[in-house]
CSV table of C-alpha atoms and ligand atoms in Angstrom, one decimal:
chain,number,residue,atom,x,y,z
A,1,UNK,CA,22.5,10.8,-12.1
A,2,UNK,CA,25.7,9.7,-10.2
A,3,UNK,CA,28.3,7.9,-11.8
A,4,UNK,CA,31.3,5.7,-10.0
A,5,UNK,CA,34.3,5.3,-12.4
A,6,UNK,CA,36.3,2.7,-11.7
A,7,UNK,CA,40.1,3.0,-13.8
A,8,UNK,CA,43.6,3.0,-14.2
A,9,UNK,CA,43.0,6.3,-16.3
A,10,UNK,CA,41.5,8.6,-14.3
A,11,UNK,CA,43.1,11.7,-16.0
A,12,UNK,CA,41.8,10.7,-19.0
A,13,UNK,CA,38.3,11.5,-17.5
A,14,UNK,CA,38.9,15.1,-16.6
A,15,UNK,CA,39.0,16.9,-19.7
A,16,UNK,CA,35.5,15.5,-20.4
A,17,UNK,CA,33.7,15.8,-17.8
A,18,UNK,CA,34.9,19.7,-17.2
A,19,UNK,CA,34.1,20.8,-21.3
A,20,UNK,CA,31.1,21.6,-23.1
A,21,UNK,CA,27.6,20.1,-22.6
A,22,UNK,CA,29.0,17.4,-19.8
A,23,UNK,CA,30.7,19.9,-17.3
A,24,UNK,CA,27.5,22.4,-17.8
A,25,UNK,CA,25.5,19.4,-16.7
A,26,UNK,CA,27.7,18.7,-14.1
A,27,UNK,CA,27.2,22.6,-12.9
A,28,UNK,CA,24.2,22.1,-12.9
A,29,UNK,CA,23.9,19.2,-10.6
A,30,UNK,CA,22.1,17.0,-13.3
A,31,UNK,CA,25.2,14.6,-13.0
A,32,UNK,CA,28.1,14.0,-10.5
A,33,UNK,CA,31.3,12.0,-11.1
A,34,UNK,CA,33.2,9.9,-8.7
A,35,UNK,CA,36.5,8.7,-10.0
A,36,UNK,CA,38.4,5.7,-8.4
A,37,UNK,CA,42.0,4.8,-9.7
A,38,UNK,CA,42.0,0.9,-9.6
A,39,UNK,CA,45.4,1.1,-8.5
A,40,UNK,CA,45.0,2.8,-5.8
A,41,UNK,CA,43.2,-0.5,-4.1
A,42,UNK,CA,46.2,-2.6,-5.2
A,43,UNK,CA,47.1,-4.0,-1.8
A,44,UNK,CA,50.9,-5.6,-2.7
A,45,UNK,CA,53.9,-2.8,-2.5
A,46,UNK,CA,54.2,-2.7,-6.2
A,47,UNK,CA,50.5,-2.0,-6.9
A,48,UNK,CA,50.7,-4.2,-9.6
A,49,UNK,CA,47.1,-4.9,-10.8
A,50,UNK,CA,47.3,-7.2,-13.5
A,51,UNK,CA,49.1,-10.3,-14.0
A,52,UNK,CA,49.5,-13.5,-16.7
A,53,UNK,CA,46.3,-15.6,-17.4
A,54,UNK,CA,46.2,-19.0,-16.2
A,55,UNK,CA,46.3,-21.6,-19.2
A,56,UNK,CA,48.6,-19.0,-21.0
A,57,UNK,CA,48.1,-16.8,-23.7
A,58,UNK,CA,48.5,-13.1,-25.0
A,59,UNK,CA,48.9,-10.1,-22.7
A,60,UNK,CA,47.6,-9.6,-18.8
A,61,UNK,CA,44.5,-10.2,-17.1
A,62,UNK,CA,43.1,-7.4,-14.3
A,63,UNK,CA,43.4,-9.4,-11.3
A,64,UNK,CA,40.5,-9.8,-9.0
A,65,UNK,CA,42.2,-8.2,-5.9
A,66,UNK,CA,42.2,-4.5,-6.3
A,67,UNK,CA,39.0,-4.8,-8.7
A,68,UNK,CA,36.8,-7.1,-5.5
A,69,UNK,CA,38.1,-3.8,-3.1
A,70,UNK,CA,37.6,-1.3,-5.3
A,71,UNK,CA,33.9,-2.3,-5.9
A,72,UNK,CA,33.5,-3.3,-2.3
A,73,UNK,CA,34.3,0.7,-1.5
A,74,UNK,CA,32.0,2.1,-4.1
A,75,UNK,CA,29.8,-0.2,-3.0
A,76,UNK,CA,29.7,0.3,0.3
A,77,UNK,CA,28.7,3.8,-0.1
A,78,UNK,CA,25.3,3.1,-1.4
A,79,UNK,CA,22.7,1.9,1.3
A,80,UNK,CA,19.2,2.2,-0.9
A,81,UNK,CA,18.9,2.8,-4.4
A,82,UNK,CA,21.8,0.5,-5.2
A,83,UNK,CA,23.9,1.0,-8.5
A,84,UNK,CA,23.6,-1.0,-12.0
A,85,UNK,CA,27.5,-2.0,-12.0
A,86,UNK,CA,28.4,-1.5,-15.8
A,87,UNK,CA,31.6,-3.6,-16.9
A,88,UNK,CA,32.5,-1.5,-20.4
A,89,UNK,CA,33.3,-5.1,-22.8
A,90,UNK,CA,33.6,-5.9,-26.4
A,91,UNK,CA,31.3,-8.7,-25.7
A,92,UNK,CA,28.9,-6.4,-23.9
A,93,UNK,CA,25.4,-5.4,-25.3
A,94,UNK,CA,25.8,-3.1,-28.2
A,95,UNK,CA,25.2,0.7,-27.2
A,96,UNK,CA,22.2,1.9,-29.4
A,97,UNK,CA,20.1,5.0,-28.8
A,98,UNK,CA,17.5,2.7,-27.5
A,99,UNK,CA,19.8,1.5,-25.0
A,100,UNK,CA,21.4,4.7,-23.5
A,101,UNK,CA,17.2,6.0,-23.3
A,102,UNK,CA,16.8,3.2,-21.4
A,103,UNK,CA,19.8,3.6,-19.1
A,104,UNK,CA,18.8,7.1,-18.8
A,105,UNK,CA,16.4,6.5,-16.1
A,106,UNK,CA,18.4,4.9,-13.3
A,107,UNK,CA,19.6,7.9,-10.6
A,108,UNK,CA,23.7,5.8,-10.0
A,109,UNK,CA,25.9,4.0,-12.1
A,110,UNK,CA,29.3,2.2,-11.5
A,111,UNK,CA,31.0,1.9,-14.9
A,112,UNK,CA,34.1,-0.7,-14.4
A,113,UNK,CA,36.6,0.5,-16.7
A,114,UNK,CA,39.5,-2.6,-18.1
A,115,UNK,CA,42.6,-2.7,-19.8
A,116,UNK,CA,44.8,-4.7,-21.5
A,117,UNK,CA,43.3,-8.0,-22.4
A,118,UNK,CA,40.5,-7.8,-19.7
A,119,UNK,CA,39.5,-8.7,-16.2
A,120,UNK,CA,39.4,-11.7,-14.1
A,121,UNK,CA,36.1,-13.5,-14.8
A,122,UNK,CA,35.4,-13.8,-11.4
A,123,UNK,CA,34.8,-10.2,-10.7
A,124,UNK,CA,31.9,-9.9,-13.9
A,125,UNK,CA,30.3,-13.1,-12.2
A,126,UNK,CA,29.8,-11.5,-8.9
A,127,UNK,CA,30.0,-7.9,-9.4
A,128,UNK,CA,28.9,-6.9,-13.1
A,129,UNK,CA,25.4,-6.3,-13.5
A,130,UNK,CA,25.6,-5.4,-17.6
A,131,UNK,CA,28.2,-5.6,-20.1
A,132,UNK,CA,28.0,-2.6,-22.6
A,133,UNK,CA,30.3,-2.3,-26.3
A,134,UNK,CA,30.2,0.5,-28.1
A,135,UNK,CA,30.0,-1.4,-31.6
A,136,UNK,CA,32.2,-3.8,-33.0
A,137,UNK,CA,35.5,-2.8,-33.7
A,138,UNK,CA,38.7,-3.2,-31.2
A,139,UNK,CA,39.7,-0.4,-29.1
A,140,UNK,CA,42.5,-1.1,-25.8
A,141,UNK,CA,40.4,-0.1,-22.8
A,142,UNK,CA,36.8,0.5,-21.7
A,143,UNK,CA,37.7,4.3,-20.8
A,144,UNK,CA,36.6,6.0,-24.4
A,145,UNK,CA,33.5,3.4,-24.2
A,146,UNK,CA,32.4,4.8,-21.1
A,147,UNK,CA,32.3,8.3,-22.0
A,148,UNK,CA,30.4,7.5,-25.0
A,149,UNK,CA,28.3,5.7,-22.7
A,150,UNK,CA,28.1,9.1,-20.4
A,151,UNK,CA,27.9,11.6,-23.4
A,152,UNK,CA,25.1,9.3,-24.9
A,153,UNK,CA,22.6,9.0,-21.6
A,154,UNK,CA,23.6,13.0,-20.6
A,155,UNK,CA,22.1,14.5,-23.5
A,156,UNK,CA,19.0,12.5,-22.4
A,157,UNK,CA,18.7,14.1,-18.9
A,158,UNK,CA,15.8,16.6,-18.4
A,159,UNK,CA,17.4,20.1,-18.7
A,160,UNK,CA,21.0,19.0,-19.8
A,161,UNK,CA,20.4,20.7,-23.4
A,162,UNK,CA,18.6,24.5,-24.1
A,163,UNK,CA,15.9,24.4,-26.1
A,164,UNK,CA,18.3,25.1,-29.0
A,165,UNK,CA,19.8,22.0,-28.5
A,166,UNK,CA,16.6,20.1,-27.8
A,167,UNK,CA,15.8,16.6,-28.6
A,168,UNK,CA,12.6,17.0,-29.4
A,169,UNK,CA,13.5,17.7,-33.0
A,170,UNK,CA,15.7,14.2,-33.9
A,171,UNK,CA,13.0,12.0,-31.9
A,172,UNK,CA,10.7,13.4,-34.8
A,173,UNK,CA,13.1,12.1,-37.5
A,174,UNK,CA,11.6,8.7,-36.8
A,175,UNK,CA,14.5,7.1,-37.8
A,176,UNK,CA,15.7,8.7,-40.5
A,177,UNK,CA,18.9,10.6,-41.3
A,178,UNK,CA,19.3,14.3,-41.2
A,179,UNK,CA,18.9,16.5,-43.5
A,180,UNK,CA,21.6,19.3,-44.7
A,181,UNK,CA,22.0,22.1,-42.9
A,182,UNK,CA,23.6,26.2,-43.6
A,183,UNK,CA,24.1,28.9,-42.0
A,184,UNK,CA,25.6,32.2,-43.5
A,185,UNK,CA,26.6,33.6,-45.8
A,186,UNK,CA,24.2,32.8,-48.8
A,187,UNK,CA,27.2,32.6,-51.0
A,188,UNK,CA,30.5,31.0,-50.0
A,189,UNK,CA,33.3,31.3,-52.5
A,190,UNK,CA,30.6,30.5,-55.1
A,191,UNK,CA,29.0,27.5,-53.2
A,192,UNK,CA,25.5,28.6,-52.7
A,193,UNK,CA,22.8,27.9,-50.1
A,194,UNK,CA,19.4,25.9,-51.5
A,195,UNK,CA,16.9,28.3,-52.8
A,196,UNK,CA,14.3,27.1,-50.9
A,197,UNK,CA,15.6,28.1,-47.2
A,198,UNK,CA,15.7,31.6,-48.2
A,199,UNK,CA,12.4,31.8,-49.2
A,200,UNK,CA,10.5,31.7,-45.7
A,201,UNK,CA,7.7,29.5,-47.0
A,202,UNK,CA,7.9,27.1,-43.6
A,203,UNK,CA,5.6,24.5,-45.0
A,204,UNK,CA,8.3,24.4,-48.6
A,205,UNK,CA,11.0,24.6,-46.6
A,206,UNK,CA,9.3,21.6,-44.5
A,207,UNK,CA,8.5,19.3,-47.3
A,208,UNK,CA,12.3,19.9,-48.7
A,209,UNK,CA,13.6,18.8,-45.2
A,210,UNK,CA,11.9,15.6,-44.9
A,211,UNK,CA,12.9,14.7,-48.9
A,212,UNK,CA,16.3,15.7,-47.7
A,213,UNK,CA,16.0,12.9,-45.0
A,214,UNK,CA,14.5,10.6,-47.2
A,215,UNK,CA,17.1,10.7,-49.8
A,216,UNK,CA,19.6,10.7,-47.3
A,217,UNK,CA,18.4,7.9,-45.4
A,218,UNK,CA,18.3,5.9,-49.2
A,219,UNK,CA,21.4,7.0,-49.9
A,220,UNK,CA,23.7,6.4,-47.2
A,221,UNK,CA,22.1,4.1,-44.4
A,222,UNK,CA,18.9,2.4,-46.7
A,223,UNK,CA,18.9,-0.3,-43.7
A,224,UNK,CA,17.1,2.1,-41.7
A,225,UNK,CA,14.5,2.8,-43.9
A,226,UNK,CA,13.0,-0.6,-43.5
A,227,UNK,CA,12.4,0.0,-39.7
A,228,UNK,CA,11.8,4.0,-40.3
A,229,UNK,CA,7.7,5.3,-39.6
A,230,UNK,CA,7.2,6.6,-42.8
A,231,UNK,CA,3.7,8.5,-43.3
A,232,UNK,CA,1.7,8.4,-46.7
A,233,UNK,CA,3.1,11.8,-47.1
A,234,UNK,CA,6.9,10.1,-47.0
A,235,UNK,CA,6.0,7.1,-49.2
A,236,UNK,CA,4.7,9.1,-51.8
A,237,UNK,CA,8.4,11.5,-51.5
A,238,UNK,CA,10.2,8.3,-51.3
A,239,UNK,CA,8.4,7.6,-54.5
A,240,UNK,CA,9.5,10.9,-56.0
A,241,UNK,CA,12.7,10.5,-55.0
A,242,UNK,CA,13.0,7.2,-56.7
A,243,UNK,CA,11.7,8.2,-60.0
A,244,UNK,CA,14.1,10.8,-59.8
A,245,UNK,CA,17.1,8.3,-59.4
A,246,UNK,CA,15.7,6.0,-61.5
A,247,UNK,CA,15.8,3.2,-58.9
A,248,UNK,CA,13.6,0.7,-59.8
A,249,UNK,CA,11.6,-0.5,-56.4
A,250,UNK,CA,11.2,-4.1,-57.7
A,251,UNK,CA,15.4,-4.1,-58.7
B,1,21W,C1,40.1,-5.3,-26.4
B,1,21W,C2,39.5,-5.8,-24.1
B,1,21W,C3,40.2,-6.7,-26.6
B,1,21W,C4,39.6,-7.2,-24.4
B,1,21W,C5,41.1,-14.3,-24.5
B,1,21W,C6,40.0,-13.8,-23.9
B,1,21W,C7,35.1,-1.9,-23.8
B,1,21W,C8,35.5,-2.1,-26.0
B,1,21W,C9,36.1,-2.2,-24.7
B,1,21W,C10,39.8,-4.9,-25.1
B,1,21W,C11,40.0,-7.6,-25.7
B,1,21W,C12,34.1,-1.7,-26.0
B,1,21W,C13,41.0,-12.2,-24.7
B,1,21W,C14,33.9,-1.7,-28.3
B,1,21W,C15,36.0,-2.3,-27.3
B,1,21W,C16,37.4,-2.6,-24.3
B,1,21W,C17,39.6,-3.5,-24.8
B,1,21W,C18,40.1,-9.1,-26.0
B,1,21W,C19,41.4,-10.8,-25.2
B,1,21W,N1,41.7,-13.2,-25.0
B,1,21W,N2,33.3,-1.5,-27.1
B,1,21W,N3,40.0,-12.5,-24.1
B,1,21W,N4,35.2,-2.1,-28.4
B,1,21W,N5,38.3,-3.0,-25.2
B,1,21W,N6,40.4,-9.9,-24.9
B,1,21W,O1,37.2,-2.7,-27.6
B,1,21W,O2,37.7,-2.7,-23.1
B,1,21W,S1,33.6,-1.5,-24.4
């Protein structure tokens, strides 16, 4: 998968896309970058790219100039299989795992990176393809959003994580949290790992995992539960786990 950033940040990019998980898949030629500095398509001397909105108001607008040349150049470079051109928004779809596994499956990408108070509309009517938030909550450019974006879809390429890392596993969850997790030692200052995972009984250990996930899942984030796939065999924990808590399923 290719992807075209277009930003007035482009260092902040760098650090990303070299560490960890993302520059191993870019290593490994499962993804590319291109980076594009906005400014650099700035055509006055200044390279000013923003300016005051028309009708007044708070802060600067992105003016269409350097954003119409910059996507003409990226653009340009693409003669089949043309890109989905991504404008990172607040008023975007929300990013949800069912999104990004969608997304997953298109070979280039142009995310269109803005700051301050946003672009001109004129270049998301004949440019932007898909606007894409993060969640909602106010953040002062589209830079961090994108690379959430990126991390999100990258760990959904074929061959981007080792089997260790697979995502097998948390597809099987069926929309349930996590349960806990330990490593060594057995005994930490006191604080002691469950019984159970010592005990090498897989199918135990198995049952305790998914009542883990359950009770989680009730405890923390019981919206999900209503949209979980829950098998007899997790009713009837979710059951146990209620009687244990006491929580009344009529309350
Ligand atoms: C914050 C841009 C506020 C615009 C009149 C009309 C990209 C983001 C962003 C930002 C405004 C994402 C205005 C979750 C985010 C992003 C910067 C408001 C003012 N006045 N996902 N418009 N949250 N944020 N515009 O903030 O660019 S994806």
């Amino acid at each position: 998968m290719r992807f075209d950033i277009l930003t007035l940040f482009p260092e902040l990019f760098e650090p990303f896309i070299s560490t960890s998980i993302i520059g191993r898949a870019v290593a490994n030629n499962i993804i590319e970058f291109k980076i594009y500095n906005i400014r650099d398509f700035a055509a006055n001397k200044h390279k000013q790219v923003d300016d005051y909105p028309y009708g007044g108001g708070a802060g600067m607008v992105m003016a269409p100039q350097p954003l119409y040349d910059a996507l003409d150049f990226v653009l340009s470079k693409y003669q089949e299989d043309k890109p989905k051109v991504i404008y990172m928004s607040p008023q975007g779809r929300v990013l949800t795992q069912a999104v990004a596994a969608e997304l997953a499956g298109l070979s280039n990408i142009v995310l269109l990176c803005g700051h301050y108070e946003g672009i001109d509309q004129r270049v998301i009517d004949r440019y932007v393809d898909m606007e894409l938030s993060i969640g909602d909550y106010v953040l002062t450019g589209g830079e961090l959003p994108a690379m959430v974006f990126i991390d999100c879809v990258t760990r959904l390429l074929p061959g981007v994580l080792g089997s260790q890392e697979s995502i097998a596993e948390e597809s099987h969850t069926g929309g349930l949290l996590e349960y806990p997790q330990y490593t060594r030692p057995q005994d930490y200052k006191g604080d002691k790992v469950p019984e159970v995972l010592l005990s090498g009984n897989h199918k135990e250990i198995t049952t305790w995992r998914r009542k883990q996930s359950l009770l989680n899942t009730l405890q923390k984030r019981p919206d999900l539960l209503e949209k979980a796939e829950l098998s007899d065999d997790d009713k009837k924990l979710l059951e146990a786990i209620r009687q244990e808590l006491m929580i009344d399923p009529e309350a």
